[in-house]
Amino acid sequence: MSKDMPLNSLGFAKRPEDTRVVVAMSGGVDSSVVAAELAQQGYDVVGVTLQLYDHGAALAKKGACCAGRDIHDARRVAETMGFPHYVLDYENIFQEAVIDEFADAYLGGATPVPCIRCNERVKFKDLLETAKDLDADCMATGHYIQRKMGPNGPELHSAADSNRDQSYFLFSTTPEQLSFLRFPLGHLHSKAETRALAAKHGLPVADKPDSQDICFVPNGNYASVIEKLRPGAADPGEIVDMDGNILGEHRGVIHYTIGQRRGLGIGGMADPLYVVKLDPDHRRVIVGPKEALATRTIPVREINWLGDEPFTSRKEWHVSVKVRSTRPPRAAIIRPISATEAEVELIVPEEGVSPGQACVFYSNDDSRIFGGGWIWKGR
């Protein structure tokens, strides 16, 4: 093709029909719309759905990602739009890279985010390599996030619809992965727009509900999954106050998370108590007043940096950070310790900062994401 040819909608200087794009299809409406739109625009679309776990038990579960119902739905979308569709068995990879760590994190008193690990270790690693093996020019997903070209190459930006933004779950996307990935839904301003596109294409998933839970956790009952994976994980122990006084008995550390107030079973106290720390080694749940939850300094490791300058080129980075997916970014100062470790100081202390969650870095000036890391112990 001529180098003077204008870029197509995916950023390549060639015709859509000469551009192969692998679409990661979960069976939901978002990735289905991505595949349908690209197919209609004339791209050489190949749909791929991952079977991530034994989906027999999940068939009856509404909103499960990548279970048997979803594989069927993805296949129907491919048939409707007339492009090839493949199902890849990634069960062993998913078990080792995501599920085992999920269980061990809870056993260690952390509150993990397995969706981030799945993107990092499965979808954007093994599946991305599979896309390259299929001679794809790029891989597209249904994530609500934007990829924009900056002066130094592709940048990661929050979605136009802040209510759908998934940047918290994609902070570990590397620059190399970002050069190969495309997110065609990131510019949309509402989920209604996505569903309207699905209806326009006559897709059978146009009215399919959004998935709510972690895909391998039926009905949100993660404790039962952990008990099955790690027998003895729910052994009872003591609920104690910050001075070590015994206030009651708990039903297993895995049932509790930092900041939790309900379901402690220790009524009759003058003031409400919250989980402020988990001590799995001694099977203890430590509770205290709300002010004990306030955290200003957060140690972060396994940092993925997406800034233009090297992470360690400055002593301080003044940014905004998210410490939970459901919270807005808050002003902070990042002080690098190494290329992958830092101390994050929150300008205003936050409550419920928990090991195992992500700390994601955002620009103060625009929608750009500078990466992030994993919170590994509270202070």
PDB file of C-alpha atoms in Angstrom, residues 75-324:
ATOM      1  CA  ARG A  75     -20.514 -17.726  18.560  1.00  0.00           C
ATOM      2  CA  ARG A  76     -24.020 -16.508  17.616  1.00  0.00           C
ATOM      3  CA  VAL A  77     -22.737 -12.949  17.171  1.00  0.00           C
ATOM      4  CA  ALA A  78     -19.962 -14.214  14.875  1.00  0.00           C
ATOM      5  CA  GLU A  79     -22.522 -16.169  12.823  1.00  0.00           C
ATOM      6  CA  THR A  80     -24.803 -13.112  12.614  1.00  0.00           C
ATOM      7  CA  MET A  81     -21.981 -10.875  11.345  1.00  0.00           C
ATOM      8  CA  GLY A  82     -20.239 -13.528   9.225  1.00  0.00           C
ATOM      9  CA  PHE A  83     -16.722 -13.724  10.674  1.00  0.00           C
ATOM     10  CA  PRO A  84     -14.769 -16.718  12.067  1.00  0.00           C
ATOM     11  CA  HIS A  85     -14.881 -17.441  15.796  1.00  0.00           C
ATOM     12  CA  TYR A  86     -12.616 -19.637  17.917  1.00  0.00           C
ATOM     13  CA  VAL A  87     -12.815 -20.872  21.504  1.00  0.00           C
ATOM     14  CA  LEU A  88      -9.482 -21.348  23.252  1.00  0.00           C
ATOM     15  CA  ASP A  89      -9.102 -23.480  26.381  1.00  0.00           C
ATOM     16  CA  TYR A  90      -7.135 -21.345  28.833  1.00  0.00           C
ATOM     17  CA  GLU A  91      -8.281 -23.147  31.982  1.00  0.00           C
ATOM     18  CA  ASN A  92      -4.812 -24.185  33.188  1.00  0.00           C
ATOM     19  CA  ILE A  93      -3.327 -20.750  32.516  1.00  0.00           C
ATOM     20  CA  PHE A  94      -6.217 -19.032  34.287  1.00  0.00           C
ATOM     21  CA  GLN A  95      -6.008 -21.373  37.287  1.00  0.00           C
ATOM     22  CA  GLU A  96      -2.291 -20.736  37.761  1.00  0.00           C
ATOM     23  CA  ALA A  97      -2.185 -17.025  36.886  1.00  0.00           C
ATOM     24  CA  VAL A  98      -5.405 -15.803  38.495  1.00  0.00           C
ATOM     25  CA  ILE A  99      -7.446 -18.209  40.646  1.00  0.00           C
ATOM     26  CA  ASP A 100      -4.604 -19.592  42.791  1.00  0.00           C
ATOM     27  CA  GLU A 101      -3.280 -16.126  43.578  1.00  0.00           C
ATOM     28  CA  PHE A 102      -6.819 -14.928  44.347  1.00  0.00           C
ATOM     29  CA  ALA A 103      -7.225 -17.638  46.981  1.00  0.00           C
ATOM     30  CA  ASP A 104      -3.753 -17.148  48.456  1.00  0.00           C
ATOM     31  CA  ALA A 105      -4.211 -13.366  48.665  1.00  0.00           C
ATOM     32  CA  TYR A 106      -7.345 -13.757  50.772  1.00  0.00           C
ATOM     33  CA  LEU A 107      -5.554 -16.286  52.968  1.00  0.00           C
ATOM     34  CA  GLY A 108      -2.825 -13.674  53.445  1.00  0.00           C
ATOM     35  CA  GLY A 109      -5.302 -11.051  54.626  1.00  0.00           C
ATOM     36  CA  ALA A 110      -5.376  -9.091  51.356  1.00  0.00           C
ATOM     37  CA  THR A 111      -8.338  -8.100  49.172  1.00  0.00           C
ATOM     38  CA  PRO A 112      -7.307  -9.032  45.613  1.00  0.00           C
ATOM     39  CA  VAL A 113      -8.581  -7.726  42.263  1.00  0.00           C
ATOM     40  CA  PRO A 114      -8.463 -10.797  39.991  1.00  0.00           C
ATOM     41  CA  CYS A 115      -9.838  -8.921  36.958  1.00  0.00           C
ATOM     42  CA  ILE A 116      -6.589  -6.912  36.802  1.00  0.00           C
ATOM     43  CA  ARG A 117      -4.471 -10.069  36.950  1.00  0.00           C
ATOM     44  CA  CYS A 118      -6.620 -11.657  34.224  1.00  0.00           C
ATOM     45  CA  ASN A 119      -6.061  -8.696  31.905  1.00  0.00           C
ATOM     46  CA  GLU A 120      -2.361  -8.588  32.750  1.00  0.00           C
ATOM     47  CA  ARG A 121      -1.494 -12.289  32.712  1.00  0.00           C
ATOM     48  CA  VAL A 122      -4.035 -13.869  30.388  1.00  0.00           C
ATOM     49  CA  LYS A 123      -5.864 -11.527  27.993  1.00  0.00           C
ATOM     50  CA  PHE A 124      -3.069  -9.032  27.327  1.00  0.00           C
ATOM     51  CA  LYS A 125      -0.309 -11.651  27.481  1.00  0.00           C
ATOM     52  CA  ASP A 126      -1.208 -15.103  26.192  1.00  0.00           C
ATOM     53  CA  LEU A 127      -4.233 -14.054  24.130  1.00  0.00           C
ATOM     54  CA  LEU A 128      -2.317 -11.119  22.695  1.00  0.00           C
ATOM     55  CA  GLU A 129       0.479 -13.475  21.625  1.00  0.00           C
ATOM     56  CA  THR A 130      -2.132 -15.761  20.052  1.00  0.00           C
ATOM     57  CA  ALA A 131      -3.447 -12.758  18.097  1.00  0.00           C
ATOM     58  CA  LYS A 132       0.059 -12.139  16.768  1.00  0.00           C
ATOM     59  CA  ASP A 133       0.357 -15.820  15.839  1.00  0.00           C
ATOM     60  CA  LEU A 134      -2.819 -15.342  13.777  1.00  0.00           C
ATOM     61  CA  ASP A 135      -1.018 -12.543  11.876  1.00  0.00           C
ATOM     62  CA  ALA A 136      -3.321  -9.902  13.330  1.00  0.00           C
ATOM     63  CA  ASP A 137      -2.388  -6.251  12.984  1.00  0.00           C
ATOM     64  CA  CYS A 138      -3.984  -5.527  16.363  1.00  0.00           C
ATOM     65  CA  MET A 139      -6.287  -6.886  19.058  1.00  0.00           C
ATOM     66  CA  ALA A 140      -9.513  -5.094  20.044  1.00  0.00           C
ATOM     67  CA  THR A 141     -11.489  -5.449  23.270  1.00  0.00           C
ATOM     68  CA  GLY A 142     -14.756  -4.099  24.658  1.00  0.00           C
ATOM     69  CA  HIS A 143     -13.130  -2.270  27.574  1.00  0.00           C
ATOM     70  CA  TYR A 144     -14.249   1.282  28.314  1.00  0.00           C
ATOM     71  CA  ILE A 145     -10.916   3.063  28.108  1.00  0.00           C
ATOM     72  CA  GLN A 146      -9.237   5.215  25.458  1.00  0.00           C
ATOM     73  CA  ARG A 147      -5.993   4.829  23.561  1.00  0.00           C
ATOM     74  CA  LYS A 148      -4.772   8.157  22.220  1.00  0.00           C
ATOM     75  CA  MET A 149      -1.671   8.974  20.202  1.00  0.00           C
ATOM     76  CA  GLY A 150       0.635  11.388  22.005  1.00  0.00           C
ATOM     77  CA  PRO A 151       3.967  12.940  21.006  1.00  0.00           C
ATOM     78  CA  ASN A 152       5.818   9.910  22.423  1.00  0.00           C
ATOM     79  CA  GLY A 153       3.470   7.194  21.194  1.00  0.00           C
ATOM     80  CA  PRO A 154       0.197   5.636  22.385  1.00  0.00           C
ATOM     81  CA  GLU A 155      -1.193   6.874  25.712  1.00  0.00           C
ATOM     82  CA  LEU A 156      -3.830   5.353  27.984  1.00  0.00           C
ATOM     83  CA  HIS A 157      -6.752   7.653  28.858  1.00  0.00           C
ATOM     84  CA  SER A 158      -9.932   7.270  30.892  1.00  0.00           C
ATOM     85  CA  ALA A 159     -13.160   6.501  29.041  1.00  0.00           C
ATOM     86  CA  ALA A 160     -15.377   9.376  27.943  1.00  0.00           C
ATOM     87  CA  ASP A 161     -18.120   7.940  30.184  1.00  0.00           C
ATOM     88  CA  SER A 162     -16.779   8.171  33.734  1.00  0.00           C
ATOM     89  CA  ASN A 163     -19.508   5.795  34.939  1.00  0.00           C
ATOM     90  CA  ARG A 164     -18.192   3.017  32.672  1.00  0.00           C
ATOM     91  CA  ASP A 165     -14.475   3.809  32.892  1.00  0.00           C
ATOM     92  CA  GLN A 166     -12.337   0.674  33.408  1.00  0.00           C
ATOM     93  CA  SER A 167      -8.931   2.331  33.704  1.00  0.00           C
ATOM     94  CA  TYR A 168      -8.482   1.032  37.272  1.00  0.00           C
ATOM     95  CA  PHE A 169      -8.504  -2.523  35.923  1.00  0.00           C
ATOM     96  CA  LEU A 170      -6.081  -1.811  33.062  1.00  0.00           C
ATOM     97  CA  PHE A 171      -3.277   0.118  34.770  1.00  0.00           C
ATOM     98  CA  SER A 172      -0.808  -2.742  34.223  1.00  0.00           C
ATOM     99  CA  THR A 173      -1.078  -2.521  30.414  1.00  0.00           C
ATOM    100  CA  THR A 174       2.503  -2.065  29.192  1.00  0.00           C
ATOM    101  CA  PRO A 175       3.602   0.338  26.423  1.00  0.00           C
ATOM    102  CA  GLU A 176       4.334  -2.681  24.191  1.00  0.00           C
ATOM    103  CA  GLN A 177       0.833  -4.075  24.729  1.00  0.00           C
ATOM    104  CA  LEU A 178      -0.707  -0.650  24.217  1.00  0.00           C
ATOM    105  CA  SER A 179       0.880  -0.382  20.787  1.00  0.00           C
ATOM    106  CA  PHE A 180      -1.014  -3.544  19.723  1.00  0.00           C
ATOM    107  CA  LEU A 181      -4.331  -2.983  21.519  1.00  0.00           C
ATOM    108  CA  ARG A 182      -7.399  -1.039  20.425  1.00  0.00           C
ATOM    109  CA  PHE A 183     -10.429  -0.003  22.532  1.00  0.00           C
ATOM    110  CA  PRO A 184     -13.179   1.082  20.113  1.00  0.00           C
ATOM    111  CA  LEU A 185     -15.802   1.827  22.809  1.00  0.00           C
ATOM    112  CA  GLY A 186     -13.760   4.239  24.912  1.00  0.00           C
ATOM    113  CA  HIS A 187     -15.132   7.353  23.226  1.00  0.00           C
ATOM    114  CA  LEU A 188     -18.816   6.490  23.784  1.00  0.00           C
ATOM    115  CA  HIS A 189     -20.682   8.578  26.334  1.00  0.00           C
ATOM    116  CA  SER A 190     -23.127   5.982  27.667  1.00  0.00           C
ATOM    117  CA  LYS A 191     -23.903   2.268  27.740  1.00  0.00           C
ATOM    118  CA  ALA A 192     -27.161   3.147  25.975  1.00  0.00           C
ATOM    119  CA  GLU A 193     -25.076   4.026  22.895  1.00  0.00           C
ATOM    120  CA  THR A 194     -23.469   0.584  22.985  1.00  0.00           C
ATOM    121  CA  ARG A 195     -26.821  -1.188  23.269  1.00  0.00           C
ATOM    122  CA  ALA A 196     -28.208   0.935  20.423  1.00  0.00           C
ATOM    123  CA  LEU A 197     -25.324  -0.229  18.203  1.00  0.00           C
ATOM    124  CA  ALA A 198     -26.019  -3.844  19.192  1.00  0.00           C
ATOM    125  CA  ALA A 199     -29.676  -3.407  18.226  1.00  0.00           C
ATOM    126  CA  LYS A 200     -28.673  -1.772  14.935  1.00  0.00           C
ATOM    127  CA  HIS A 201     -26.657  -4.862  14.037  1.00  0.00           C
ATOM    128  CA  GLY A 202     -29.442  -7.178  15.197  1.00  0.00           C
ATOM    129  CA  LEU A 203     -27.167  -8.863  17.722  1.00  0.00           C
ATOM    130  CA  PRO A 204     -28.758 -11.518  19.932  1.00  0.00           C
ATOM    131  CA  VAL A 205     -26.994 -10.036  23.012  1.00  0.00           C
ATOM    132  CA  ALA A 206     -28.378  -6.485  22.630  1.00  0.00           C
ATOM    133  CA  ASP A 207     -30.399  -6.736  25.867  1.00  0.00           C
ATOM    134  CA  LYS A 208     -28.061  -9.074  27.752  1.00  0.00           C
ATOM    135  CA  PRO A 209     -27.437  -7.889  31.348  1.00  0.00           C
ATOM    136  CA  ASP A 210     -23.985  -6.675  32.346  1.00  0.00           C
ATOM    137  CA  SER A 211     -21.852  -9.074  34.364  1.00  0.00           C
ATOM    138  CA  GLN A 212     -21.567  -7.976  37.984  1.00  0.00           C
ATOM    139  CA  ASP A 213     -19.451 -10.552  39.805  1.00  0.00           C
ATOM    140  CA  ILE A 214     -15.972 -11.983  39.421  1.00  0.00           C
ATOM    141  CA  CYS A 215     -16.458 -14.478  36.596  1.00  0.00           C
ATOM    142  CA  PHE A 216     -15.386 -17.609  38.495  1.00  0.00           C
ATOM    143  CA  VAL A 217     -17.237 -16.716  41.727  1.00  0.00           C
ATOM    144  CA  PRO A 218     -20.878 -17.900  41.592  1.00  0.00           C
ATOM    145  CA  ASN A 219     -23.327 -15.408  43.104  1.00  0.00           C
ATOM    146  CA  GLY A 220     -20.506 -13.311  44.552  1.00  0.00           C
ATOM    147  CA  ASN A 221     -19.760 -15.924  47.222  1.00  0.00           C
ATOM    148  CA  TYR A 222     -15.971 -15.789  46.991  1.00  0.00           C
ATOM    149  CA  ALA A 223     -15.500 -17.380  50.433  1.00  0.00           C
ATOM    150  CA  SER A 224     -17.026 -20.677  49.269  1.00  0.00           C
ATOM    151  CA  VAL A 225     -14.660 -20.712  46.274  1.00  0.00           C
ATOM    152  CA  ILE A 226     -11.644 -20.136  48.515  1.00  0.00           C
ATOM    153  CA  GLU A 227     -12.764 -22.853  50.954  1.00  0.00           C
ATOM    154  CA  LYS A 228     -13.038 -25.294  48.070  1.00  0.00           C
ATOM    155  CA  LEU A 229      -9.572 -24.348  46.794  1.00  0.00           C
ATOM    156  CA  ARG A 230      -7.915 -24.113  50.203  1.00  0.00           C
ATOM    157  CA  PRO A 231      -9.582 -26.418  52.764  1.00  0.00           C
ATOM    158  CA  GLY A 232      -9.361 -24.967  56.275  1.00  0.00           C
ATOM    159  CA  ALA A 233      -9.300 -21.400  54.992  1.00  0.00           C
ATOM    160  CA  ALA A 234     -12.420 -20.531  56.971  1.00  0.00           C
ATOM    161  CA  ASP A 235     -11.188 -21.680  60.369  1.00  0.00           C
ATOM    162  CA  PRO A 236     -12.678 -19.462  63.085  1.00  0.00           C
ATOM    163  CA  GLY A 237     -10.678 -17.142  65.313  1.00  0.00           C
ATOM    164  CA  GLU A 238     -10.859 -14.109  67.569  1.00  0.00           C
ATOM    165  CA  ILE A 239     -12.173 -10.626  66.898  1.00  0.00           C
ATOM    166  CA  VAL A 240     -10.077  -8.256  68.990  1.00  0.00           C
ATOM    167  CA  ASP A 241      -9.846  -4.517  69.514  1.00  0.00           C
ATOM    168  CA  MET A 242      -6.678  -2.512  68.866  1.00  0.00           C
ATOM    169  CA  ASP A 243      -5.429  -3.272  72.380  1.00  0.00           C
ATOM    170  CA  GLY A 244      -5.867  -7.006  71.901  1.00  0.00           C
ATOM    171  CA  ASN A 245      -9.023  -7.395  73.993  1.00  0.00           C
ATOM    172  CA  ILE A 246     -11.214 -10.234  72.741  1.00  0.00           C
ATOM    173  CA  LEU A 247     -14.634  -9.000  71.611  1.00  0.00           C
ATOM    174  CA  GLY A 248     -15.991 -12.076  69.862  1.00  0.00           C
ATOM    175  CA  GLU A 249     -15.327 -14.888  67.433  1.00  0.00           C
ATOM    176  CA  HIS A 250     -15.200 -14.705  63.638  1.00  0.00           C
ATOM    177  CA  ARG A 251     -15.968 -17.381  61.045  1.00  0.00           C
ATOM    178  CA  GLY A 252     -12.725 -17.184  59.087  1.00  0.00           C
ATOM    179  CA  VAL A 253     -10.455 -14.279  58.127  1.00  0.00           C
ATOM    180  CA  ILE A 254     -11.381 -14.750  54.457  1.00  0.00           C
ATOM    181  CA  HIS A 255     -14.886 -13.420  55.199  1.00  0.00           C
ATOM    182  CA  TYR A 256     -13.599  -9.957  56.171  1.00  0.00           C
ATOM    183  CA  THR A 257     -12.028  -6.959  54.462  1.00  0.00           C
ATOM    184  CA  ILE A 258     -10.495  -3.680  55.609  1.00  0.00           C
ATOM    185  CA  GLY A 259     -13.165  -1.075  56.303  1.00  0.00           C
ATOM    186  CA  GLN A 260     -15.963  -3.596  56.823  1.00  0.00           C
ATOM    187  CA  ARG A 261     -18.559  -2.627  59.423  1.00  0.00           C
ATOM    188  CA  ARG A 262     -21.534  -4.916  58.873  1.00  0.00           C
ATOM    189  CA  GLY A 263     -21.675  -8.579  59.808  1.00  0.00           C
ATOM    190  CA  LEU A 264     -19.081  -8.480  62.587  1.00  0.00           C
ATOM    191  CA  GLY A 265     -21.445  -9.973  65.144  1.00  0.00           C
ATOM    192  CA  ILE A 266     -20.192  -7.810  68.021  1.00  0.00           C
ATOM    193  CA  GLY A 267     -23.174  -5.595  68.780  1.00  0.00           C
ATOM    194  CA  GLY A 268     -23.690  -3.659  71.973  1.00  0.00           C
ATOM    195  CA  MET A 269     -20.650  -1.403  71.547  1.00  0.00           C
ATOM    196  CA  ALA A 270     -20.959   2.309  72.335  1.00  0.00           C
ATOM    197  CA  ASP A 271     -19.480   3.320  68.958  1.00  0.00           C
ATOM    198  CA  PRO A 272     -19.473   1.502  65.611  1.00  0.00           C
ATOM    199  CA  LEU A 273     -16.403  -0.614  64.956  1.00  0.00           C
ATOM    200  CA  TYR A 274     -14.719  -1.350  61.650  1.00  0.00           C
ATOM    201  CA  VAL A 275     -12.202  -3.936  60.477  1.00  0.00           C
ATOM    202  CA  VAL A 276      -8.883  -2.063  60.587  1.00  0.00           C
ATOM    203  CA  LYS A 277      -6.471  -4.976  60.120  1.00  0.00           C
ATOM    204  CA  LEU A 278      -6.417  -8.688  59.338  1.00  0.00           C
ATOM    205  CA  ASP A 279      -3.887 -10.995  61.022  1.00  0.00           C
ATOM    206  CA  PRO A 280      -4.198 -14.336  59.220  1.00  0.00           C
ATOM    207  CA  ASP A 281      -1.121 -15.811  60.941  1.00  0.00           C
ATOM    208  CA  HIS A 282      -2.914 -15.642  64.297  1.00  0.00           C
ATOM    209  CA  ARG A 283      -6.421 -15.951  62.757  1.00  0.00           C
ATOM    210  CA  ARG A 284      -7.363 -12.584  64.193  1.00  0.00           C
ATOM    211  CA  VAL A 285      -9.635  -9.813  62.915  1.00  0.00           C
ATOM    212  CA  ILE A 286      -8.678  -6.464  64.485  1.00  0.00           C
ATOM    213  CA  VAL A 287     -11.411  -3.842  64.805  1.00  0.00           C
ATOM    214  CA  GLY A 288     -11.339  -0.192  65.787  1.00  0.00           C
ATOM    215  CA  PRO A 289     -13.035   3.204  65.384  1.00  0.00           C
ATOM    216  CA  LYS A 290     -13.527   4.778  61.974  1.00  0.00           C
ATOM    217  CA  GLU A 291     -10.627   7.208  62.449  1.00  0.00           C
ATOM    218  CA  ALA A 292      -8.257   4.227  62.742  1.00  0.00           C
ATOM    219  CA  LEU A 293      -8.974   3.466  59.074  1.00  0.00           C
ATOM    220  CA  ALA A 294      -7.473   6.743  57.844  1.00  0.00           C
ATOM    221  CA  THR A 295      -4.323   6.102  55.810  1.00  0.00           C
ATOM    222  CA  ARG A 296      -1.971   8.740  54.437  1.00  0.00           C
ATOM    223  CA  THR A 297       1.080   6.733  53.340  1.00  0.00           C
ATOM    224  CA  ILE A 298       0.744   3.713  51.041  1.00  0.00           C
ATOM    225  CA  PRO A 299       3.614   1.398  50.020  1.00  0.00           C
ATOM    226  CA  VAL A 300       3.172   0.321  46.392  1.00  0.00           C
ATOM    227  CA  ARG A 301       5.121  -2.260  44.389  1.00  0.00           C
ATOM    228  CA  GLU A 302       5.038  -4.038  40.999  1.00  0.00           C
ATOM    229  CA  ILE A 303       4.606  -0.603  39.434  1.00  0.00           C
ATOM    230  CA  ASN A 304       3.840  -0.321  35.731  1.00  0.00           C
ATOM    231  CA  TRP A 305       4.807   3.187  34.631  1.00  0.00           C
ATOM    232  CA  LEU A 306       3.250   4.780  31.525  1.00  0.00           C
ATOM    233  CA  GLY A 307       4.728   8.272  31.797  1.00  0.00           C
ATOM    234  CA  ASP A 308       6.932   9.846  29.124  1.00  0.00           C
ATOM    235  CA  GLU A 309       9.955  10.210  31.418  1.00  0.00           C
ATOM    236  CA  PRO A 310      11.494   7.324  33.383  1.00  0.00           C
ATOM    237  CA  PHE A 311       9.741   6.765  36.716  1.00  0.00           C
ATOM    238  CA  THR A 312      12.918   7.311  38.714  1.00  0.00           C
ATOM    239  CA  SER A 313      13.897  10.489  36.839  1.00  0.00           C
ATOM    240  CA  ARG A 314      12.124  12.567  39.503  1.00  0.00           C
ATOM    241  CA  LYS A 315      12.088  12.447  43.289  1.00  0.00           C
ATOM    242  CA  GLU A 316       8.387  13.241  43.335  1.00  0.00           C
ATOM    243  CA  TRP A 317       5.430  12.947  40.989  1.00  0.00           C
ATOM    244  CA  HIS A 318       2.398  15.088  41.778  1.00  0.00           C
ATOM    245  CA  VAL A 319      -0.591  13.154  40.452  1.00  0.00           C
ATOM    246  CA  SER A 320      -4.008  11.855  41.453  1.00  0.00           C
ATOM    247  CA  VAL A 321      -4.515   8.261  42.549  1.00  0.00           C
ATOM    248  CA  LYS A 322      -7.355   5.776  42.958  1.00  0.00           C
ATOM    249  CA  VAL A 323      -7.038   3.213  45.761  1.00  0.00           C
ATOM    250  CA  ARG A 324     -10.389   1.523  45.004  1.00  0.00           C
TER     251      ARG A 324
END
